[in-house]
PDB file of C-alpha atoms in Angstrom:
ATOM      1  CA  UNK A  17       0.000   0.000   0.000  1.00  0.00           C
ATOM      2  CA  UNK A  18       2.948   2.343   0.561  1.00  0.00           C
ATOM      3  CA  UNK A  19       3.776   2.149  -3.129  1.00  0.00           C
ATOM      4  CA  UNK A  20       0.271   3.202  -4.035  1.00  0.00           C
ATOM      5  CA  UNK A  21       0.459   6.230  -1.740  1.00  0.00           C
ATOM      6  CA  UNK A  22       3.866   7.191  -3.190  1.00  0.00           C
ATOM      7  CA  UNK A  23       2.552   6.831  -6.728  1.00  0.00           C
ATOM      8  CA  UNK A  24      -0.488   8.940  -5.862  1.00  0.00           C
ATOM      9  CA  UNK A  25       1.721  11.661  -4.353  1.00  0.00           C
ATOM     10  CA  UNK A  26       3.962  11.635  -7.431  1.00  0.00           C
ATOM     11  CA  UNK A  27       0.949  11.901  -9.723  1.00  0.00           C
ATOM     12  CA  UNK A  28      -0.329  14.891  -7.723  1.00  0.00           C
ATOM     13  CA  UNK A  29       3.072  16.613  -7.963  1.00  0.00           C
ATOM     14  CA  UNK A  30       3.187  15.978 -11.714  1.00  0.00           C
ATOM     15  CA  UNK A  31      -0.327  17.381 -12.026  1.00  0.00           C
ATOM     16  CA  UNK A  32       0.637  20.565 -10.163  1.00  0.00           C
ATOM     17  CA  UNK A  33       3.733  20.997 -12.351  1.00  0.00           C
ATOM     18  CA  UNK A  34       1.650  20.549 -15.491  1.00  0.00           C
ATOM     19  CA  UNK A  35      -0.921  23.072 -14.245  1.00  0.00           C
ATOM     20  CA  UNK A  36       1.832  25.592 -13.419  1.00  0.00           C
ATOM     21  CA  UNK A  37       3.396  25.132 -16.867  1.00  0.00           C
ATOM     22  CA  UNK A  38      -0.015  25.648 -18.473  1.00  0.00           C
ATOM     23  CA  UNK A  39      -0.545  28.900 -16.526  1.00  0.00           C
ATOM     24  CA  UNK A  40       2.910  30.157 -17.501  1.00  0.00           C
ATOM     25  CA  UNK A  41       2.271  29.341 -21.166  1.00  0.00           C
ATOM     26  CA  UNK A  42      -1.093  31.126 -21.031  1.00  0.00           C
ATOM     27  CA  UNK A  43       0.509  34.210 -19.435  1.00  0.00           C
ATOM     28  CA  UNK A  44       3.248  34.297 -22.086  1.00  0.00           C
ATOM     29  CA  UNK A  45       0.677  33.779 -24.854  1.00  0.00           C
ATOM     30  CA  UNK A  46      -1.221  36.803 -23.560  1.00  0.00           C
ATOM     31  CA  UNK A  47       1.972  38.908 -23.683  1.00  0.00           C
ATOM     32  CA  UNK A  48       2.766  37.654 -27.188  1.00  0.00           C
ATOM     33  CA  UNK A  49      -0.780  38.486 -28.276  1.00  0.00           C
ATOM     34  CA  UNK A  50      -0.468  42.012 -26.871  1.00  0.00           C
ATOM     35  CA  UNK A  51       2.811  42.491 -28.754  1.00  0.00           C
ATOM     36  CA  UNK A  52       1.252  41.204 -31.978  1.00  0.00           C
ATOM     37  CA  UNK A  53      -1.739  43.516 -31.574  1.00  0.00           C
ATOM     38  CA  UNK A  54       0.492  46.534 -30.967  1.00  0.00           C
ATOM     39  CA  UNK A  55       2.658  45.771 -34.019  1.00  0.00           C
ATOM     40  CA  UNK A  56       0.091  44.686 -36.613  1.00  0.00           C
ATOM     41  CA  UNK A  57       0.861  40.992 -36.190  1.00  0.00           C
ATOM     42  CA  UNK A  58       3.990  39.115 -35.249  1.00  0.00           C
ATOM     43  CA  UNK A  59       6.214  36.150 -35.986  1.00  0.00           C
ATOM     44  CA  UNK A  60       8.661  34.489 -33.644  1.00  0.00           C
ATOM     45  CA  UNK A  61      11.540  32.131 -33.053  1.00  0.00           C
ATOM     46  CA  UNK A  62      12.319  30.099 -29.930  1.00  0.00           C
ATOM     47  CA  UNK A  63      15.947  29.708 -28.877  1.00  0.00           C
ATOM     48  CA  UNK A  64      17.120  27.294 -26.166  1.00  0.00           C
ATOM     49  CA  UNK A  65      18.977  29.066 -23.329  1.00  0.00           C
ATOM     50  CA  UNK A  66      20.033  26.014 -21.352  1.00  0.00           C
ATOM     51  CA  UNK A  67      18.885  25.708 -17.745  1.00  0.00           C
ATOM     52  CA  UNK A  68      17.479  29.246 -17.883  1.00  0.00           C
ATOM     53  CA  UNK A  69      14.791  28.131 -20.309  1.00  0.00           C
ATOM     54  CA  UNK A  70      14.074  29.510 -23.755  1.00  0.00           C
ATOM     55  CA  UNK A  71      13.968  32.926 -25.394  1.00  0.00           C
ATOM     56  CA  UNK A  72      11.034  33.844 -27.610  1.00  0.00           C
ATOM     57  CA  UNK A  73      12.142  36.490 -30.114  1.00  0.00           C
ATOM     58  CA  UNK A  74       9.208  38.398 -31.579  1.00  0.00           C
ATOM     59  CA  UNK A  75       9.206  40.508 -34.740  1.00  0.00           C
ATOM     60  CA  UNK A  76       6.165  42.625 -35.516  1.00  0.00           C
ATOM     61  CA  UNK A  77       4.835  43.343 -38.990  1.00  0.00           C
ATOM     62  CA  UNK A  78       5.934  46.959 -38.503  1.00  0.00           C
ATOM     63  CA  UNK A  79       9.545  45.867 -37.836  1.00  0.00           C
ATOM     64  CA  UNK A  80       9.362  46.335 -34.078  1.00  0.00           C
ATOM     65  CA  UNK A  81      10.916  43.563 -32.056  1.00  0.00           C
ATOM     66  CA  UNK A  82      11.152  42.234 -28.537  1.00  0.00           C
ATOM     67  CA  UNK A  83      11.691  39.065 -26.591  1.00  0.00           C
ATOM     68  CA  UNK A  84      10.382  37.063 -23.671  1.00  0.00           C
ATOM     69  CA  UNK A  85      12.016  34.327 -21.611  1.00  0.00           C
ATOM     70  CA  UNK A  86      10.126  31.156 -20.729  1.00  0.00           C
ATOM     71  CA  UNK A  87      11.223  28.675 -18.052  1.00  0.00           C
ATOM     72  CA  UNK A  88      11.446  25.859 -20.617  1.00  0.00           C
ATOM     73  CA  UNK A  89      11.520  25.300 -24.360  1.00  0.00           C
ATOM     74  CA  UNK A  90       8.252  23.358 -24.168  1.00  0.00           C
ATOM     75  CA  UNK A  91       6.470  26.219 -22.385  1.00  0.00           C
ATOM     76  CA  UNK A  92       7.816  28.704 -24.945  1.00  0.00           C
ATOM     77  CA  UNK A  93       6.541  26.604 -27.852  1.00  0.00           C
ATOM     78  CA  UNK A  94       3.182  26.120 -26.155  1.00  0.00           C
ATOM     79  CA  UNK A  95       2.827  29.872 -25.570  1.00  0.00           C
ATOM     80  CA  UNK A  96       3.657  30.634 -29.200  1.00  0.00           C
ATOM     81  CA  UNK A  97       1.109  28.079 -30.409  1.00  0.00           C
ATOM     82  CA  UNK A  98      -1.575  29.438 -28.070  1.00  0.00           C
ATOM     83  CA  UNK A  99      -0.943  32.986 -29.305  1.00  0.00           C
ATOM     84  CA  UNK A 100      -1.290  31.921 -32.936  1.00  0.00           C
ATOM     85  CA  UNK A 101       1.964  33.431 -34.228  1.00  0.00           C
ATOM     86  CA  UNK A 102       4.093  31.802 -36.898  1.00  0.00           C
ATOM     87  CA  UNK A 103       7.260  30.220 -35.488  1.00  0.00           C
ATOM     88  CA  UNK A 104      10.478  30.072 -37.498  1.00  0.00           C
ATOM     89  CA  UNK A 105      13.210  27.470 -37.002  1.00  0.00           C
ATOM     90  CA  UNK A 106      15.986  30.062 -37.138  1.00  0.00           C
ATOM     91  CA  UNK A 107      16.474  33.804 -37.010  1.00  0.00           C
ATOM     92  CA  UNK A 108      17.725  34.448 -40.520  1.00  0.00           C
ATOM     93  CA  UNK A 109      16.651  35.248 -44.068  1.00  0.00           C
ATOM     94  CA  UNK A 110      13.409  37.090 -44.679  1.00  0.00           C
ATOM     95  CA  UNK A 111      12.415  36.795 -41.025  1.00  0.00           C
ATOM     96  CA  UNK A 112      15.537  38.587 -39.767  1.00  0.00           C
ATOM     97  CA  UNK A 113      15.248  41.172 -42.539  1.00  0.00           C
ATOM     98  CA  UNK A 114      11.899  42.315 -41.088  1.00  0.00           C
ATOM     99  CA  UNK A 115      13.619  43.756 -37.994  1.00  0.00           C
ATOM    100  CA  UNK A 116      13.963  47.532 -38.049  1.00  0.00           C
ATOM    101  CA  UNK A 117      16.524  49.034 -35.722  1.00  0.00           C
ATOM    102  CA  UNK A 118      16.766  52.702 -34.928  1.00  0.00           C
ATOM    103  CA  UNK A 119      19.485  55.044 -33.717  1.00  0.00           C
ATOM    104  CA  UNK A 120      19.039  53.900 -30.132  1.00  0.00           C
ATOM    105  CA  UNK A 121      19.851  50.268 -30.937  1.00  0.00           C
ATOM    106  CA  UNK A 122      22.823  51.200 -33.124  1.00  0.00           C
ATOM    107  CA  UNK A 123      24.219  53.480 -30.439  1.00  0.00           C
ATOM    108  CA  UNK A 124      23.763  50.791 -27.793  1.00  0.00           C
ATOM    109  CA  UNK A 125      25.512  48.171 -29.935  1.00  0.00           C
ATOM    110  CA  UNK A 126      28.355  50.491 -30.890  1.00  0.00           C
ATOM    111  CA  UNK A 127      28.703  51.794 -27.336  1.00  0.00           C
ATOM    112  CA  UNK A 128      29.570  48.322 -26.130  1.00  0.00           C
ATOM    113  CA  UNK A 129      32.681  48.330 -28.310  1.00  0.00           C
ATOM    114  CA  UNK A 130      35.850  50.020 -27.102  1.00  0.00           C
ATOM    115  CA  UNK A 131      35.897  53.547 -28.471  1.00  0.00           C
ATOM    116  CA  UNK A 132      32.251  53.340 -29.615  1.00  0.00           C
ATOM    117  CA  UNK A 133      29.957  56.331 -29.246  1.00  0.00           C
ATOM    118  CA  UNK A 134      28.381  56.967 -25.873  1.00  0.00           C
ATOM    119  CA  UNK A 135      24.778  56.047 -25.281  1.00  0.00           C
ATOM    120  CA  UNK A 136      23.827  59.567 -24.283  1.00  0.00           C
ATOM    121  CA  UNK A 137      21.666  61.487 -26.702  1.00  0.00           C
TER     122      UNK A 137
END
């Protein structure tokens, strides 16, 4: 009977983990949906970050971009599917060409380099 109780406890823990993952995916899907609405639609790509989880890179139809971090690759994929965006396998080609960067991003990137311009406007 002890095995049955242990199995029941394990099943309950698994159920709670699954419910938590579902809530996290739903919350991320809501954020992705808000981004898509603000940018006339969106596409995305999920990148594995190791133990940290996964990064969801979003590119809007207007060229705006952003990202979110999910606790796991599976949760990131689930959130993207729930939000209805198109997922790409990689961040290259036509998908990457949709990104529009402005002076702020260029200054930030160049400012990281030694001798690059400062980030002050």
